[in-house]
Short mmCIF file of C-alpha atoms and ligand atoms in Angstrom, two decimals:
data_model
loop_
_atom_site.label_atom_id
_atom_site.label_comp_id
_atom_site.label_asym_id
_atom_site.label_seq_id
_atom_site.Cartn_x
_atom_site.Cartn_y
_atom_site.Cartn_z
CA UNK A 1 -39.11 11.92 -57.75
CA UNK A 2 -40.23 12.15 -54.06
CA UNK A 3 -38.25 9.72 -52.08
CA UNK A 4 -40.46 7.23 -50.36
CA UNK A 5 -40.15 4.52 -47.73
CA UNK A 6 -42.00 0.92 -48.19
CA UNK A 7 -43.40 -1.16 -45.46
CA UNK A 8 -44.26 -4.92 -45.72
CA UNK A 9 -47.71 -5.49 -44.09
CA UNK A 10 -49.52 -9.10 -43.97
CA UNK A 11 -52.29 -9.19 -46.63
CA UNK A 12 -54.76 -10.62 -44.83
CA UNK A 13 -54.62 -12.32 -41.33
CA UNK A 14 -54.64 -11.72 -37.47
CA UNK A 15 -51.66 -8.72 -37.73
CA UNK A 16 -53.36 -6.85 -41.16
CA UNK A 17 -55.84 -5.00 -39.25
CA UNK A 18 -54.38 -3.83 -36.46
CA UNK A 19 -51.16 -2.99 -38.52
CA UNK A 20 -53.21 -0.82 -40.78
CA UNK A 21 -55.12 1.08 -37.83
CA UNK A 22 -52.25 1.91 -36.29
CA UNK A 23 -50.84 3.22 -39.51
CA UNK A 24 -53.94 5.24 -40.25
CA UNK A 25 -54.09 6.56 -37.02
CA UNK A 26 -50.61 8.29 -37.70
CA UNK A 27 -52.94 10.29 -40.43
CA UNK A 28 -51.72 7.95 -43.29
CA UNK A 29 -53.76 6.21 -45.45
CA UNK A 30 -54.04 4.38 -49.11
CA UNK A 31 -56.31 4.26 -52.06
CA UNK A 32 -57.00 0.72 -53.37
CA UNK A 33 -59.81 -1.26 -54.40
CA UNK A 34 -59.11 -4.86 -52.88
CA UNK A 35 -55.69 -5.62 -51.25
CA UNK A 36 -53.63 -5.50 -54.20
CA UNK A 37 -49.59 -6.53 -53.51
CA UNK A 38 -48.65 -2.80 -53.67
CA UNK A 39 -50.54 0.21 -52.68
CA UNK A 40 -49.12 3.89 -52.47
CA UNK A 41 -50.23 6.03 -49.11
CA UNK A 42 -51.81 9.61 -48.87
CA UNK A 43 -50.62 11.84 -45.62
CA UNK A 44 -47.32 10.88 -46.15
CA UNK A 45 -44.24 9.49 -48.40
CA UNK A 46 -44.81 5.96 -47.98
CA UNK A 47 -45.98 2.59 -49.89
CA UNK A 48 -47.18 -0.59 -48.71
CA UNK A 49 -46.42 -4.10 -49.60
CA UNK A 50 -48.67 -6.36 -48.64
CA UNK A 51 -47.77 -10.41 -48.22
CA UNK A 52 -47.92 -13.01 -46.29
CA UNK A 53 -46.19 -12.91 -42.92
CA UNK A 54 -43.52 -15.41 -43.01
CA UNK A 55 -42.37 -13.64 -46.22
CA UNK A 56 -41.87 -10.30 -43.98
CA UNK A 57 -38.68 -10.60 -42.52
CA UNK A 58 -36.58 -12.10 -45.97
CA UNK A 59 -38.33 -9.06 -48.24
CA UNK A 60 -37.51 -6.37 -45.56
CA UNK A 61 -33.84 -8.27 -45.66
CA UNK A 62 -33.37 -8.35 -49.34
CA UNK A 63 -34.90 -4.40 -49.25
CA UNK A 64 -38.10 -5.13 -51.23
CA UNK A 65 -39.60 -3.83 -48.52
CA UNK A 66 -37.91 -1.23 -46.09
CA UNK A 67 -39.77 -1.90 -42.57
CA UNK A 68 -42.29 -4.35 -42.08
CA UNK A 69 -44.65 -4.73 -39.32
CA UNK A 70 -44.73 -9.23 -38.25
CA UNK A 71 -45.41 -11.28 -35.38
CA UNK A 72 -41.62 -11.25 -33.11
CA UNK A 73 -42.59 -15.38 -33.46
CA UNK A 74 -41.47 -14.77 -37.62
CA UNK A 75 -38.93 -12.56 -36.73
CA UNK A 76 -37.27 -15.15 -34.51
CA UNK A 77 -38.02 -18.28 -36.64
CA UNK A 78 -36.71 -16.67 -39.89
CA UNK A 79 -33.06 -16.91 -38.14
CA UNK A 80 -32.88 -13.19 -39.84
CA UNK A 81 -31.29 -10.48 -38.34
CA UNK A 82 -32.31 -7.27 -38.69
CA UNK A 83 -33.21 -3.84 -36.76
CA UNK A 84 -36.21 -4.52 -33.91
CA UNK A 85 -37.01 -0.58 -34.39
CA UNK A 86 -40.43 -1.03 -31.71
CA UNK A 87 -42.76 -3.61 -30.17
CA UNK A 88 -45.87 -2.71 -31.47
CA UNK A 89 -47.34 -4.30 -28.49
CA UNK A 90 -50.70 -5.76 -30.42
CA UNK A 91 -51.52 -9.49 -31.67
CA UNK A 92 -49.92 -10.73 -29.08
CA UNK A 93 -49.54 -14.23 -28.66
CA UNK A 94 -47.62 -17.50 -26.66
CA UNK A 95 -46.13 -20.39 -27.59
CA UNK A 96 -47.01 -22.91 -25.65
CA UNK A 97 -46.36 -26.81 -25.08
CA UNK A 98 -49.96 -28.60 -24.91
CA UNK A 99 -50.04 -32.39 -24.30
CA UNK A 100 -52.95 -34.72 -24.37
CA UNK A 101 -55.09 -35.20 -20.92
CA UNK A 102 -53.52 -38.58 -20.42
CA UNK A 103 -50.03 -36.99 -20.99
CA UNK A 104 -48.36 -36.06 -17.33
CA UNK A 105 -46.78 -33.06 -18.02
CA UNK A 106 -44.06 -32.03 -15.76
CA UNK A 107 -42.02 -29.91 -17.19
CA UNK A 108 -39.86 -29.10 -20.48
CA UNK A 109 -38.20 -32.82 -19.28
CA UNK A 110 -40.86 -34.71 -19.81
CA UNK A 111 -40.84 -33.95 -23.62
CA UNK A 112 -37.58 -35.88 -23.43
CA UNK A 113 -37.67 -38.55 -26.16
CA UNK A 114 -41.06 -37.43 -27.47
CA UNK A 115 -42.50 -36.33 -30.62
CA UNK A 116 -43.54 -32.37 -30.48
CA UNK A 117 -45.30 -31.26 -33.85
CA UNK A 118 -44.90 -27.53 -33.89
CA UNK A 119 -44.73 -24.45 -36.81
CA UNK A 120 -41.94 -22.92 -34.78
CA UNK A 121 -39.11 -25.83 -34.81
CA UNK A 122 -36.50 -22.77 -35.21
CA UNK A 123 -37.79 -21.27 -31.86
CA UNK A 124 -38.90 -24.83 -30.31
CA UNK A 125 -35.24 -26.30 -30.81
CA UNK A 126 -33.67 -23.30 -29.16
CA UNK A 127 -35.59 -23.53 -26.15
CA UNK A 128 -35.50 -27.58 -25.72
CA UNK A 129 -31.52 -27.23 -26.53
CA UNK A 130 -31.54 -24.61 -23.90
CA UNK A 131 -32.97 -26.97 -20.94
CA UNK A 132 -31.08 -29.56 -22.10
CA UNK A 133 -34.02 -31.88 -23.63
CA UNK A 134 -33.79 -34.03 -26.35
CA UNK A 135 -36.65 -34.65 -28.43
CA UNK A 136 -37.79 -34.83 -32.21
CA UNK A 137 -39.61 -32.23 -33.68
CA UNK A 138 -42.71 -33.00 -36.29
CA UNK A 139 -42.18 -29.81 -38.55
CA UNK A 140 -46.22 -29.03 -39.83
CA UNK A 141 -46.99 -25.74 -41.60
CA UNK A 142 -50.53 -25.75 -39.95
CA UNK A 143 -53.23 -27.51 -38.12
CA UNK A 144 -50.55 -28.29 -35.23
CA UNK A 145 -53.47 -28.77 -32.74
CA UNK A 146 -54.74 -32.12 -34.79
CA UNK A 147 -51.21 -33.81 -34.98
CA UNK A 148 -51.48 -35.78 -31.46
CA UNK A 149 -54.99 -37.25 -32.22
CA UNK A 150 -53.95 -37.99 -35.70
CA UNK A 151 -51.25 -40.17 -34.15
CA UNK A 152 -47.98 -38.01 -35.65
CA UNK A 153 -47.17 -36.45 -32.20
CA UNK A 154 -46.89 -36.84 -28.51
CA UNK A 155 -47.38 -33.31 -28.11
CA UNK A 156 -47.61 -30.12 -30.08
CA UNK A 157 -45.82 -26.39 -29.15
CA UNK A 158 -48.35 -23.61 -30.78
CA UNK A 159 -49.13 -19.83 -30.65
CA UNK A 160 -51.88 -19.44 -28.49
CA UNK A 161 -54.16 -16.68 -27.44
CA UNK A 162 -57.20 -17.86 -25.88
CA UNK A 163 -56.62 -21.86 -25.76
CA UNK A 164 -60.20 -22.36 -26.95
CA UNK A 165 -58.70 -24.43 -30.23
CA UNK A 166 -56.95 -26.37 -27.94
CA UNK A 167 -59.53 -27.39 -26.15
CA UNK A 168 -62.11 -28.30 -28.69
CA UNK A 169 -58.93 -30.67 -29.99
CA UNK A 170 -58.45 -32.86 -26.63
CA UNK A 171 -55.41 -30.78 -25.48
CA UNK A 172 -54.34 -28.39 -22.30
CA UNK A 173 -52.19 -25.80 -22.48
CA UNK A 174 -49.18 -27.03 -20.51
CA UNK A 175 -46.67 -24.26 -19.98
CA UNK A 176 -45.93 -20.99 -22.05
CA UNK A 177 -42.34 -21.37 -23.78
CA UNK A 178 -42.56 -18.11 -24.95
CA UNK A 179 -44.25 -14.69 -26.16
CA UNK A 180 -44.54 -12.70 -28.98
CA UNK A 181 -46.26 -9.70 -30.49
CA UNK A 182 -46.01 -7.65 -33.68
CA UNK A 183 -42.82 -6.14 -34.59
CA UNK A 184 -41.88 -3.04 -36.31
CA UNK A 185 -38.65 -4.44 -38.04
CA UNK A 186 -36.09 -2.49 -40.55
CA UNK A 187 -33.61 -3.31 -42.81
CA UNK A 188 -30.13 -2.68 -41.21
CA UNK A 189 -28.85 -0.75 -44.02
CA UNK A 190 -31.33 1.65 -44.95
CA UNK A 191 -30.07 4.77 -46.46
CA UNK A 192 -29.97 8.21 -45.07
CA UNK A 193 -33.74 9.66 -47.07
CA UNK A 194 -35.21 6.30 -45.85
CA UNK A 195 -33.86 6.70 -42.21
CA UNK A 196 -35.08 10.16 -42.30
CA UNK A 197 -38.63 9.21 -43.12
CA UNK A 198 -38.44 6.11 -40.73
CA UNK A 199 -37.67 8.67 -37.71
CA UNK A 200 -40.67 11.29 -39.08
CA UNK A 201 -43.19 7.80 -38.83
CA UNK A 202 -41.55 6.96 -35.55
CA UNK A 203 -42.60 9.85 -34.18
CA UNK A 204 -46.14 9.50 -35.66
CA UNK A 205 -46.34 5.95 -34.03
CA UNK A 206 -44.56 6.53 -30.60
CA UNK A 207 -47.10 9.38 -30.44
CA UNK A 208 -50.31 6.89 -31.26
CA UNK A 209 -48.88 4.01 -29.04
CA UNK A 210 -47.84 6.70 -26.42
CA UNK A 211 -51.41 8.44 -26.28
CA UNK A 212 -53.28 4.20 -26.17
CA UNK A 213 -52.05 3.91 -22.89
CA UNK A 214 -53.69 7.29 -21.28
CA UNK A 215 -56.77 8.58 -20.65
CA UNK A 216 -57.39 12.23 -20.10
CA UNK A 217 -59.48 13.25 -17.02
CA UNK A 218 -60.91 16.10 -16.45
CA UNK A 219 -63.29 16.59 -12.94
CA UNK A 220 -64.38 19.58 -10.37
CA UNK A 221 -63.08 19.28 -6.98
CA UNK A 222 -63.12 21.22 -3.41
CA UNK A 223 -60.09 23.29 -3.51
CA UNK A 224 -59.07 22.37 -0.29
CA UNK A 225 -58.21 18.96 -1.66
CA UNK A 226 -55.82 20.06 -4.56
CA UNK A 227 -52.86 18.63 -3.38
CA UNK A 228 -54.39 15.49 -2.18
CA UNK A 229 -55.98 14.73 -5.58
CA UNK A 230 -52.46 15.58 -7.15
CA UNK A 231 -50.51 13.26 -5.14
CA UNK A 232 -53.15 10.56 -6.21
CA UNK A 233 -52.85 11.71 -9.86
CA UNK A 234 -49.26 11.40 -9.52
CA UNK A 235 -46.58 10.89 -12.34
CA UNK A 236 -46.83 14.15 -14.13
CA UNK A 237 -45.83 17.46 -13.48
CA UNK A 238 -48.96 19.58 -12.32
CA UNK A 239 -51.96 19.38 -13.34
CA UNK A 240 -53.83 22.21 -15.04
CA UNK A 241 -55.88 23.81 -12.44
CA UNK A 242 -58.47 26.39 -13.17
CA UNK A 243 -60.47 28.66 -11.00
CA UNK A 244 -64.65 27.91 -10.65
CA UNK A 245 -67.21 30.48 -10.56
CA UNK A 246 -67.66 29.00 -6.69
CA UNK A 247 -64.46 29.88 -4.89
CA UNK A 248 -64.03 26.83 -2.99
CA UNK A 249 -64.10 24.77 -6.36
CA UNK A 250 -61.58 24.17 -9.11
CA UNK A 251 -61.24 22.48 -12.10
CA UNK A 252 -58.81 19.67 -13.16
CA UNK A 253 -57.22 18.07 -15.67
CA UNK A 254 -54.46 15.83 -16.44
CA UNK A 255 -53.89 12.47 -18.30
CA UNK A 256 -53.57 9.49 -16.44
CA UNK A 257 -52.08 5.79 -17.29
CA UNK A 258 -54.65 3.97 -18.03
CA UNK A 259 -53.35 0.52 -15.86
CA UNK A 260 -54.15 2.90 -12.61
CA UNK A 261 -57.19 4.54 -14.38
CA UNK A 262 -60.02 2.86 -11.71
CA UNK A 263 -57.69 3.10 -8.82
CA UNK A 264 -57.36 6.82 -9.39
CA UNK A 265 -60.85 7.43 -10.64
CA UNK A 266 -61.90 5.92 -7.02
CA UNK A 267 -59.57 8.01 -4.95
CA UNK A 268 -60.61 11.11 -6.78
CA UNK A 269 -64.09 10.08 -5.99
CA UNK A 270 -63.45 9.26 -2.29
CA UNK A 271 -61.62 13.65 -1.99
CA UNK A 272 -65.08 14.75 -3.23
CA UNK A 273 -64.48 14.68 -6.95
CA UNK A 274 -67.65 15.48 -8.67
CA UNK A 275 -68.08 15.80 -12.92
CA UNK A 276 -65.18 13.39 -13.36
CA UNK A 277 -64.88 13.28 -17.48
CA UNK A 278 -63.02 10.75 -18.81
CA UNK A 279 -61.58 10.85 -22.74
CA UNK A 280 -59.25 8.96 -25.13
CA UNK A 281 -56.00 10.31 -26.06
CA UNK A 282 -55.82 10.35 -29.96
CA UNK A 283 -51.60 11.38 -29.54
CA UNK A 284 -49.61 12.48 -27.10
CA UNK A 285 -45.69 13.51 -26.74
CA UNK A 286 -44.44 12.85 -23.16
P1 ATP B 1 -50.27 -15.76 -43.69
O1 ATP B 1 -51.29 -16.18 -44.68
O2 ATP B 1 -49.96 -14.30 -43.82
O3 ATP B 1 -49.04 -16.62 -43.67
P2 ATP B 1 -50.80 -16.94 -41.09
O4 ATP B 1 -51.91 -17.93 -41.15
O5 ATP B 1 -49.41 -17.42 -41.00
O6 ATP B 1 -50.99 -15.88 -42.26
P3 ATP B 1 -52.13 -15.56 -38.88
O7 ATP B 1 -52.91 -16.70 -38.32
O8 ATP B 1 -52.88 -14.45 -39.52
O9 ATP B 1 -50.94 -16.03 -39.83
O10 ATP B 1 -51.25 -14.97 -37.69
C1 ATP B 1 -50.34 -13.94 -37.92
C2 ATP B 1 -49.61 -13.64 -36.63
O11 ATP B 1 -50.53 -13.22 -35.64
C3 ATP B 1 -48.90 -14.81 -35.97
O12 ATP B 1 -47.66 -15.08 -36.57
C4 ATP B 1 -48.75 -14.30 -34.56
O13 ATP B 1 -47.66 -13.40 -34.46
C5 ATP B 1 -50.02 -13.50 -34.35
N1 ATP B 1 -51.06 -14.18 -33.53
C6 ATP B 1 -51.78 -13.60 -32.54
N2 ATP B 1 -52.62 -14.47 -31.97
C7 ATP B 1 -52.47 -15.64 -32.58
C8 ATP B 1 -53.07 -16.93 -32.44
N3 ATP B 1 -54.00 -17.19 -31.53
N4 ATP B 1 -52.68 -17.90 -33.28
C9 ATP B 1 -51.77 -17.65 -34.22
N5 ATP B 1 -51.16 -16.46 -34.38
C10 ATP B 1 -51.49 -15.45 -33.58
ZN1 ZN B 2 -47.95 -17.00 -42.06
#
């Protein structure tokens, strides 16, 4: 039988969907009605187990799973160990300590001696241990954001992302403690047709994430200002330059990182750049 590798992906929540685009976009995919617990892919030897996120990091240690994809706030508050393969870079979140208006915040410090409700005491105890506070943590498995009106807690440490919940629940975001986003986690022991197959999707993924950050451009320009506009384009090592019809023009192309995109696309702009095209990279090898 074909050997195959297994990958733990959250059934249904704020990771599912983005785990499973990413995975499609490496050109795999899977056949199933509703979300059933297992499903087998197409495009490539691999079958998914879907659960519930806190359950991701004990399967992928006890190998019921090989790899999982989870939030790095799981991964750190299982206490598990096991290979960080990639930082998926997606659902990410904070942790952060929000207090009550009439609560003067100052610092880790002034949690000293207080109740903190939070879903993360693993994570929360490390950090207050690490600044030297003491306090009591309220362990609650959800709803955090109610526990200080509700009269449980003095204050409450919780993965945010906008703060809007927060809000609408008489708290402020008082300081980030810490940050997290989704995980591509393995089992330290896999064996050598699983490790294999994990290094043939790693280059799938790198490829995908690699390719999310660029944009290809592609413009006409005075050919008198071809090294100009490559100087500006920086970071690569020529662009492809092709000859116009009109002499004095030439055609360019080149992907660019997407956190200079505008800055470039102005300077371009400013040498005379005229037809500037701009297109997503599906994947890309550096
Ligand atoms: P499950 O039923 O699988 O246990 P859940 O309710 O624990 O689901 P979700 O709310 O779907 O989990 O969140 C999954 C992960 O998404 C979190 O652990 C975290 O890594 C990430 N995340 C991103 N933004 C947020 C947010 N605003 N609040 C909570 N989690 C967030
Ligand atoms: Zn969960």
């Amino acid at each position: 039988m074909e050997k195959t590798i297994s990958i733990a992906v959250q059934k249904s929540g704020r990771l599912s969907e983005k785990s499973l685009d990413l995975i499609r976009s490496c050109g795999i995919d899977f056949y199933a009605d509703s979300r059933v617990l297992k499903a087998r892919a197409t495009g490539f030897p691999l079958s998914f187990l879907f659960v519930r996120d806190d359950d991701i990091p004990q399967y992928v240690a006890d190998g019921v799973a090989d790899i999982g994809i989870v939030g790095r706030n799981e991964y750190d508050e299982s206490g598990i160990s096991l290979d960080v393969v990639r930082d998926l870079g997606f659902a990410s979140c904070r942790l952060s300590i929000a207090v009550p208006h009439s609560f003067d915040y100052r610092g880790l410090q002034s949690l000293e001696g207080k109740r903190n409700a939070t879903s993360y005491p693993n994570i929360l105890s490390r950090i207050l241990r690490e600044n030297d506070v003491k306090a009591d943590i309220v362990v609650v498995s959800g709803s955090v954001e109610i526990t200080v009106d509700a009269g449980v807690a003095d204050a409450i440490a919780d993965l945010v992302s906008t703060g809007t919940t927060l809000k609408m629940n008489g708290l402020e975001e008082a300081e980030c403690i810490y940050r997290s986003s989704a995980l591509l986690i393995a089992n330290p022991d896999l064996d050598d047709d699983c490790r294999l197959l994990l290094d043939r999707l790693l280059e799938r993924i790198d490829a995908v994430m690699l390719a999310r950050h660029k944009k290809y451009i592609l413009f006409n320009l005075p050919a008198e200002k071809l090294d100009e506009a490559a100087a500006v384009i920086g970071g690569m090592k020529s662009p492809t330059v092709t000859p116009l019809m009109d002499k004095g023009w030439v055609s360019v192309q080149s992907a660019v990182d997407e956190s200079r995109f505008w800055a470039v696309f102005e300077r371009l702009k400013a040498l005379g750049a005229e037809g500037i095209l701009v297109m997503n990279i599906e994947k890309m090898t550096e």
